[in-house]
XYZ file of C-alpha atoms in Angstrom:
558
model
C 19.637 -6.921 31.628
C 16.495 -8.831 30.207
C 14.553 -7.693 27.484
C 11.101 -8.158 25.884
C 12.257 -8.875 22.739
C 15.652 -9.418 20.871
C 14.728 -6.756 17.929
C 12.274 -4.339 17.728
C 10.973 -2.833 14.272
C 9.379 0.452 14.032
C 6.877 0.762 11.310
C 4.516 -1.800 9.531
C 5.096 -0.777 6.024
C 6.447 -3.170 3.061
C 10.270 -2.722 4.525
C 9.370 -3.142 8.099
C 7.104 -6.012 7.552
C 9.723 -7.607 4.904
C 12.591 -6.954 7.942
C 10.177 -8.844 10.604
C 9.606 -11.582 8.481
C 13.554 -11.819 7.391
C 14.830 -11.895 10.969
C 11.413 -14.343 12.450
C 12.591 -17.022 9.627
C 16.153 -17.024 10.926
C 14.962 -17.647 14.149
C 15.664 -14.328 15.913
C 12.517 -13.132 18.190
C 10.705 -9.995 16.922
C 8.368 -7.337 17.604
C 7.338 -4.861 15.213
C 5.031 -1.860 15.911
C 2.999 0.561 13.791
C 1.030 3.290 14.684
C -1.923 2.325 12.546
C -2.566 -0.292 10.309
C -0.184 -1.908 8.387
C 0.488 -0.025 5.199
C -0.699 2.855 6.756
C 2.246 5.124 5.511
C 3.860 5.260 2.358
C 3.073 1.765 1.050
C -0.401 2.156 1.305
C -0.330 5.331 -0.798
C 1.591 4.194 -3.453
C 0.406 3.405 -7.261
C 1.275 -0.155 -7.458
C 4.295 -0.183 -9.951
C 6.272 -3.294 -10.004
C 9.178 -1.454 -11.475
C 11.187 -3.170 -14.031
C 13.830 -0.306 -13.325
C 12.988 1.434 -16.984
C 11.838 4.467 -15.235
C 15.442 4.814 -13.976
C 17.458 3.297 -16.663
C 19.300 6.881 -17.493
C 19.193 8.724 -14.656
C 19.809 6.042 -11.807
C 21.483 2.993 -13.298
C 22.314 1.243 -9.552
C 18.253 1.518 -8.661
C 17.416 0.302 -12.158
C 19.667 -2.617 -11.823
C 18.303 -3.438 -8.081
C 14.688 -2.914 -9.503
C 14.891 -5.725 -12.291
C 16.439 -8.092 -9.924
C 13.911 -7.549 -7.215
C 11.365 -7.697 -10.075
C 12.247 -11.259 -11.092
C 11.997 -12.163 -7.543
C 8.708 -10.966 -6.315
C 7.213 -12.457 -9.487
C 8.610 -15.679 -7.793
C 7.977 -15.288 -4.147
C 4.596 -13.148 -4.157
C 2.810 -14.455 -7.380
C -0.449 -13.886 -5.998
C 0.197 -10.067 -5.459
C 1.816 -9.354 -8.691
C 0.085 -9.186 -12.098
C 2.441 -9.396 -14.914
C 0.751 -6.686 -16.949
C 4.042 -5.570 -19.002
C 4.810 -1.779 -19.519
C 5.329 0.377 -22.366
C 7.490 3.704 -22.487
C 5.692 5.817 -25.334
C 7.141 8.514 -27.323
C 5.092 11.289 -28.550
C 6.027 14.077 -31.200
C 7.561 16.069 -29.124
C 9.411 13.656 -27.123
C 13.391 13.933 -27.507
C 14.217 11.118 -29.972
C 18.134 11.379 -28.453
C 16.176 10.464 -24.852
C 14.539 7.493 -26.657
C 17.721 5.939 -27.530
C 19.221 6.642 -23.998
C 16.460 4.800 -22.442
C 16.661 1.723 -24.489
C 20.079 1.734 -24.229
C 20.155 2.436 -20.256
C 17.601 -0.466 -20.033
C 20.032 -2.968 -21.658
C 22.787 -1.707 -19.615
C 20.917 -2.363 -16.508
C 19.835 -5.902 -17.835
C 16.302 -4.861 -18.265
C 14.515 -7.070 -21.334
C 13.386 -4.121 -23.885
C 11.825 -4.117 -27.195
C 11.276 -1.406 -29.332
C 7.572 -1.369 -31.056
C 6.241 1.009 -33.602
C 3.431 3.133 -32.642
C 1.243 0.706 -34.837
C 2.370 -2.074 -32.362
C 1.790 -0.397 -29.224
C -1.594 -0.014 -30.225
C -2.400 -3.242 -30.858
C -1.452 -3.878 -27.560
C -3.039 -1.000 -26.178
C -6.061 0.374 -28.217
C -6.904 3.355 -26.481
C -3.254 5.041 -26.790
C -3.212 8.280 -28.736
C -2.822 7.924 -32.367
C 0.289 10.130 -32.284
C 2.309 7.766 -30.195
C 5.183 7.161 -32.551
C 7.124 4.435 -30.685
C 7.497 2.715 -27.721
C 9.885 0.488 -25.747
C 8.298 -2.862 -23.901
C 9.696 -3.659 -20.843
C 8.506 -6.115 -18.043
C 6.836 -3.279 -15.606
C 3.805 -4.977 -13.406
C 1.463 -4.254 -11.190
C 1.393 -5.092 -7.560
C -0.964 -5.341 -4.544
C 0.749 -3.469 -1.954
C -1.803 -4.265 1.072
C -1.908 -7.964 -0.181
C 2.075 -8.120 -0.246
C 2.856 -6.179 3.328
C -0.082 -8.413 5.096
C 1.106 -11.490 3.695
C 5.040 -10.552 5.123
C 3.543 -9.972 8.414
C 1.566 -12.942 8.574
C 4.698 -15.082 7.762
C 6.454 -13.227 10.503
C 3.852 -14.056 12.733
C 3.967 -17.734 11.788
C 7.619 -17.481 12.832
C 7.175 -16.435 16.079
C 6.985 -12.458 15.611
C 4.811 -9.841 17.691
C 2.973 -7.868 15.180
C 1.395 -5.081 17.046
C -0.553 -2.250 15.037
C -2.119 1.016 16.697
C 1.020 1.310 18.766
C 2.191 4.647 18.275
C 6.322 5.566 19.308
C 6.288 8.627 21.581
C 9.734 8.155 22.623
C 12.950 6.114 22.146
C 14.595 4.748 25.650
C 17.822 5.866 25.753
C 20.598 5.459 28.565
C 23.361 7.056 27.969
C 24.816 6.292 24.443
C 22.407 3.224 24.182
C 19.033 3.113 22.921
C 17.345 0.072 24.060
C 13.815 0.357 23.433
C 10.589 2.530 22.796
C 7.446 3.640 24.992
C 4.178 3.462 22.703
C 0.936 4.809 23.063
C -1.575 2.019 22.005
C -4.831 3.265 20.265
C -8.374 2.971 21.424
C -9.797 2.826 17.965
C -11.715 -0.450 16.850
C -9.521 -3.366 16.009
C -7.855 -6.455 17.081
C -5.999 -5.588 20.520
C -4.149 -8.799 21.830
C -1.238 -7.389 23.730
C -2.102 -4.258 25.370
C -4.999 -2.246 26.602
C -6.261 0.434 24.750
C -5.841 3.867 25.512
C -2.195 2.680 27.850
C 1.096 3.075 27.309
C 3.899 0.392 27.255
C 7.829 0.428 27.556
C 8.995 -2.326 25.066
C 12.826 -3.030 25.451
C 15.182 -4.493 22.966
C 18.747 -5.841 22.067
C 18.455 -4.088 18.825
C 16.184 -1.360 17.338
C 15.540 -0.807 13.742
C 14.027 2.520 12.560
C 11.988 1.650 9.408
C 9.281 4.382 9.231
C 10.324 5.833 5.677
C 9.383 9.456 5.478
C 8.970 9.498 9.432
C 12.615 8.254 10.339
C 13.851 11.721 11.234
C 10.880 12.326 13.468
C 11.926 9.050 15.457
C 15.501 9.871 15.265
C 15.154 13.315 16.915
C 13.495 11.661 20.039
C 17.049 10.525 20.668
C 18.520 13.515 19.380
C 19.823 11.754 15.992
C 19.521 13.978 12.751
C 18.238 11.655 10.011
C 17.719 14.075 6.999
C 14.926 12.611 5.176
C 13.418 14.712 2.719
C 9.582 13.582 2.182
C 8.344 14.259 -1.034
C 4.823 14.052 -1.737
C 3.116 13.052 -4.859
C -0.699 12.437 -6.055
C -2.182 9.298 -7.516
C -5.913 9.362 -8.829
C -7.843 6.681 -9.503
C -10.409 6.012 -12.267
C -13.329 4.046 -12.212
C -12.043 1.055 -14.937
C -8.950 -0.051 -16.345
C -8.656 1.956 -19.395
C -5.532 0.279 -20.057
C -4.279 -3.422 -19.322
C -0.335 -2.487 -19.352
C 1.427 0.169 -17.398
C 1.836 2.941 -19.584
C 5.035 5.769 -18.937
C 5.761 8.522 -20.911
C 9.365 8.369 -22.380
C 10.547 11.713 -21.576
C 13.765 12.508 -18.840
C 11.227 13.658 -15.925
C 8.311 15.137 -15.351
C 4.690 15.328 -13.469
C 1.696 13.063 -14.386
C 3.737 10.318 -16.719
C 2.331 7.016 -15.523
C -0.882 4.989 -15.764
C -0.850 1.773 -13.683
C -3.475 -0.887 -14.166
C -4.619 -2.161 -10.725
C -7.157 -4.687 -10.142
C -10.186 -3.337 -11.358
C -9.189 0.232 -11.726
C -6.449 2.488 -13.272
C -4.379 4.535 -11.111
C -2.554 7.796 -12.697
C 0.341 9.018 -11.274
C 2.176 11.207 -10.145
C 3.648 14.552 -8.713
C 7.166 15.025 -6.954
C 7.119 17.997 -4.420
C 9.181 18.304 -1.478
C 7.341 19.016 1.904
C 8.425 19.610 5.658
C 6.000 17.198 7.401
C 4.952 13.916 6.091
C 1.595 14.419 7.932
C 0.852 17.656 7.256
C 1.040 18.940 3.444
C -1.595 20.696 1.052
C -3.805 18.224 -1.042
C -4.674 20.668 -3.811
C -7.391 20.093 -6.663
C -5.000 21.380 -9.219
C -2.684 18.574 -8.962
C -5.539 16.087 -9.587
C -6.666 18.268 -12.755
C -3.148 18.465 -13.966
C -2.943 14.560 -13.551
C -6.269 13.875 -15.831
C -5.477 16.467 -18.320
C -1.842 15.393 -18.627
C -1.990 11.653 -19.244
C -5.038 12.167 -21.531
C -2.370 13.145 -23.976
C -1.345 9.505 -23.849
C -4.636 7.789 -23.281
C -7.545 10.396 -24.489
C -10.509 8.725 -23.149
C -9.153 9.378 -19.491
C -10.383 13.092 -20.568
C -13.908 11.724 -20.133
C -13.743 8.955 -17.686
C -15.225 8.726 -13.912
C -12.445 9.341 -11.335
C -13.768 7.625 -7.975
C -10.952 8.962 -5.957
C -7.545 10.331 -5.511
C -4.775 10.547 -2.573
C -1.459 11.675 -1.832
C 1.643 9.733 -0.624
C 4.993 10.636 0.842
C 8.413 9.063 -0.511
C 11.077 8.548 2.104
C 13.793 10.177 -0.258
C 17.385 10.508 1.435
C 20.352 11.654 0.436
C 24.054 11.526 1.735
C 24.937 14.889 3.820
C 26.734 17.440 1.374
C 24.990 16.265 -1.993
C 22.811 19.877 -2.150
C 20.400 18.247 -4.599
C 17.481 21.242 -5.029
C 15.005 19.244 -6.949
C 13.569 16.105 -5.409
C 13.372 14.337 -8.767
C 17.072 14.321 -8.810
C 17.288 12.599 -5.538
C 18.573 8.743 -5.678
C 16.123 6.209 -5.186
C 18.615 4.114 -3.660
C 18.314 3.080 0.138
C 20.696 3.732 3.141
C 21.547 1.889 6.201
C 22.395 4.037 8.884
C 24.091 2.406 11.573
C 23.869 4.939 14.481
C 26.837 3.326 16.483
C 29.173 4.186 13.587
C 27.492 7.288 12.573
C 26.529 8.925 15.305
C 28.017 7.190 18.391
C 24.841 6.026 19.802
C 24.511 2.317 19.689
C 21.429 -0.228 19.595
C 19.771 1.415 16.695
C 20.294 1.682 13.052
C 17.708 3.344 10.132
C 16.923 2.102 6.895
C 15.927 4.769 4.570
C 15.431 6.001 0.995
C 14.493 3.025 -1.523
C 11.068 2.056 -3.324
C 8.697 -0.562 -2.586
C 10.009 -2.854 -5.533
C 13.159 -2.980 -3.452
C 11.780 -3.706 -0.300
C 12.797 -7.086 0.294
C 16.283 -6.430 -0.699
C 16.325 -3.550 1.753
C 15.219 -5.980 4.595
C 17.853 -8.537 3.840
C 20.858 -6.019 4.048
C 19.403 -4.554 7.368
C 18.625 -8.052 8.787
C 22.135 -8.964 7.613
C 23.990 -6.265 9.415
C 21.555 -6.777 12.744
C 22.603 -10.638 12.989
C 25.844 -9.715 12.503
C 25.766 -7.381 15.513
C 23.961 -10.123 17.366
C 26.115 -12.740 16.706
C 23.562 -14.511 14.882
C 24.810 -17.064 12.285
C 21.779 -17.740 9.971
C 21.392 -16.458 6.125
C 18.729 -14.656 4.303
C 16.145 -17.089 2.532
C 13.541 -14.788 1.797
C 14.345 -14.541 -2.068
C 13.440 -18.338 -1.895
C 10.667 -18.997 0.219
C 7.373 -17.870 -1.142
C 4.757 -15.967 0.763
C 1.739 -17.158 2.299
C -0.576 -17.532 -0.800
C 2.138 -17.725 -3.208
C 3.924 -21.292 -1.694
C 2.669 -23.068 -4.943
C 1.372 -21.231 -8.121
C 0.236 -24.646 -9.566
C -2.287 -24.957 -6.887
C -3.982 -21.825 -7.636
C -3.686 -22.432 -11.514
C -5.054 -25.702 -11.402
C -7.708 -24.897 -9.207
C -9.452 -22.121 -10.476
C -12.366 -24.077 -11.385
C -12.546 -25.629 -7.945
C -14.994 -26.090 -5.552
C -17.650 -26.240 -8.201
C -17.749 -22.554 -8.639
C -16.618 -20.943 -12.095
C -17.886 -17.855 -11.504
C -15.663 -14.752 -12.191
C -16.247 -13.956 -8.393
C -14.639 -17.134 -7.569
C -11.805 -16.852 -9.976
C -11.162 -13.362 -8.435
C -11.239 -14.703 -5.013
C -8.661 -17.482 -5.800
C -6.475 -15.261 -7.378
C -6.476 -12.808 -4.033
C -5.875 -15.665 -1.889
C -3.371 -17.889 -4.019
C -2.511 -21.202 -2.244
C -4.439 -19.926 0.865
C -7.752 -20.240 -1.207
C -8.490 -23.884 -0.108
C -8.031 -22.968 3.810
C -10.398 -19.972 3.147
C -13.300 -20.820 0.535
C -13.332 -25.211 1.343
C -15.128 -24.463 4.918
C -17.696 -22.222 3.014
C -18.773 -24.922 0.657
C -21.665 -25.976 2.908
C -22.965 -22.888 3.998
C -24.078 -19.885 2.033
C -21.012 -17.553 1.005
C -22.656 -14.445 -0.645
C -20.719 -11.694 -2.295
C -20.420 -8.933 0.437
C -18.538 -6.214 -1.793
C -20.334 -6.669 -5.356
C -17.389 -3.919 -7.166
C -14.442 -5.774 -6.179
C -16.414 -9.571 -5.838
C -15.410 -10.210 -2.327
C -17.237 -12.934 -0.652
C -18.084 -13.559 3.096
C -15.672 -16.221 3.143
C -12.775 -13.653 2.791
C -14.400 -11.447 4.978
C -14.622 -13.779 7.800
C -10.775 -14.779 7.535
C -9.976 -11.359 7.329
C -11.903 -10.825 10.494
C -10.046 -13.319 12.162
C -6.698 -11.531 11.251
C -7.596 -7.986 12.155
C -10.576 -8.325 14.545
C -13.255 -5.521 14.198
C -11.269 -2.972 12.431
C -12.931 -2.529 9.025
C -10.008 -0.790 7.308
C -7.880 -3.475 8.140
C -10.416 -5.988 6.594
C -10.770 -3.565 3.639
C -6.922 -3.814 2.932
C -6.914 -7.368 3.170
C -9.591 -8.185 0.977
C -10.324 -4.926 -1.238
C -13.733 -4.729 -0.081
C -15.334 -1.094 -0.420
C -12.203 -0.176 -2.743
C -14.210 -0.302 -5.974
C -16.707 1.867 -7.764
C -19.167 2.838 -5.171
C -16.601 3.478 -2.510
C -18.205 1.118 0.149
C -21.821 2.932 -0.477
C -23.219 -0.155 -1.410
C -21.088 -2.695 1.053
C -19.888 -0.701 4.158
C -22.871 -2.015 5.859
C -22.752 -5.200 4.823
C -19.114 -5.724 6.002
C -20.076 -4.186 9.502
C -22.763 -7.129 9.607
C -20.138 -9.625 9.514
C -18.519 -8.599 12.998
C -22.001 -9.263 14.476
C -22.404 -10.942 16.916
C -18.946 -11.701 17.405
C -18.909 -7.910 18.373
C -21.337 -5.614 20.463
C -23.258 -3.171 18.713
C -21.171 0.029 19.587
C -18.107 -1.398 18.562
C -19.456 -2.562 15.261
C -21.247 1.267 14.652
C -17.801 2.734 15.726
C -15.960 0.157 13.221
C -18.582 1.044 10.441
C -17.879 5.032 11.270
C -14.099 4.572 10.909
C -14.408 2.735 7.378
C -17.216 5.696 6.466
C -14.461 8.209 7.195
C -11.769 6.414 5.682
C -13.721 6.099 2.153
C -14.872 9.619 2.501
C -11.498 11.293 2.894
C -10.092 10.135 -1.269
C -13.405 11.284 -2.706
C -13.244 14.928 -1.822
C -10.946 16.001 -4.751
C -13.252 13.610 -7.261
C -16.683 15.150 -6.703
C -17.635 16.147 -10.165
C -19.943 14.463 -12.833
C -21.020 11.057 -12.245
C -18.830 10.551 -8.984
C -20.591 13.428 -7.602
C -23.909 11.486 -7.999
C -22.380 8.418 -6.570
C -21.301 10.213 -3.778
C -24.470 11.792 -2.970
C -26.245 8.598 -3.896
C -23.764 7.110 -1.125
C -24.783 9.605 1.695
C -28.650 9.344 0.748
C -28.243 5.652 1.391
C -26.735 5.958 4.848
C -28.421 8.841 6.017
C -31.717 7.620 5.144
C -31.438 4.245 5.979
C -29.372 4.253 8.731
C -29.248 7.526 10.033
C -25.450 8.103 9.749
C -25.524 11.517 9.607
C -26.901 11.704 13.074
C -30.033 13.594 12.272
C -32.048 14.364 15.457
C -35.268 14.451 13.551
C -34.560 10.730 12.606
C -33.673 9.712 16.166
C -35.849 7.117 17.770
C -38.647 8.864 19.474
C -37.924 9.029 23.202
C -41.823 8.259 24.755
C -42.610 7.958 28.402
C -44.739 5.285 28.619
C -45.276 5.850 32.450
C -47.813 8.325 31.433
C -50.103 5.794 29.926
C -50.160 3.696 33.672
C -53.093 3.774 35.650
C -55.016 4.975 32.676
C -53.430 8.651 33.386
């Protein structure tokens, strides 16, 4: 039978986008569907750590080795998404000397560069470290922008002919006998770019092969075809601070535990995390005590955190998978390795494989393994080149480094724009030289040219614009820039579409602030509310609604 696409990838996170890119580069006809925005699941809810592998060097050396290998690859192919911060595993007086030695030996066994520093040397690198830090192990951790990286993979997939369909939720797998041949999706009616189908409608998409790359939701997808995929979702909380208290990834050097890492990320620092198994990846409690624990515990490592301002918190769900029969009770003991499940071999149901487990840092390796598997199934003779071919924006880092003072602009704003865009900077910023290019988001330094570039990619969906540019993700959490972003949609979109997009962005920005409403952040939230309620009546107060005057009464002198 004829199919709509050769390979259908389910899930628009880092792994799904990486698979679509890999297959598209090999010349395979690919369609990717994602129920929300790209990065809408686990990818958009992680702490941004580019693992050196040091965190797993004792407990899971296979994962540690994969991490350092992919760490080095991503620094090359995604340089505009990576900040080479370095990392420290710090030891405090109550932390085990034996474990410190095990960590150091494990790093060296896994090929992870590791250097021992004294407490004084560690504080020379990070002056705000606690005075009682005795020593540290220095490793090549980094910080990575998961939104930028994921979008870059999707853009490159599209460049090579892939169809990437967001806001398309899988509501059923199409199965005939022992063969899966596609999915039925429901297209969302929210704001945003809809190029392939009418919002509010359903569509059947048929394919020669289906790849389930939905992470923590893989079990839910499998159940649509009576397949048991025993993913064990584990939630973790991350808390975002108002400034970068550190410029290096700080890890606590102890076996395992909650609240043991601080990751510098763009203009902020992200505190993490917890590890608690949940039943439903969409429905789990978000508790205030988790945020309090994060701040209190990590203030032991970096004391100034205790008095810093928290701007928002968010929870993510890890897609942990353990082969049947292992019987691990504690989710922190479950391997962070990934697994390819061929449902023909495992379940006698052809036409689909699932990729489960793994980590963000190893997304490319996961994509390569399943792309190799799919190509073997389809008889496609083409090798993987994603470890060699840079992503859009990282094609030539020399262009970025040499051009940081180009366009006659030497401001920090221009520098940050070029860092975000990488080698795409000339294409986006040069056309703006001859016209006004004001700053739309002051906190993150995002200009009109970047907003318009993102609108070209994502349409009127301002949350999709946000993940491409970081606009509204700074200290004010959109208080001063949401309306500016919405204004950039006019006159391309009508008033109602713009208002709907603005409301959707407001709601997304508000969600993460609910657990940070004390002190200065409460004042910031109240200021945001007052600005939006009084200047635009966004609280829909009927007292502020335009008066409905019956002008007919004035006709004829009545």
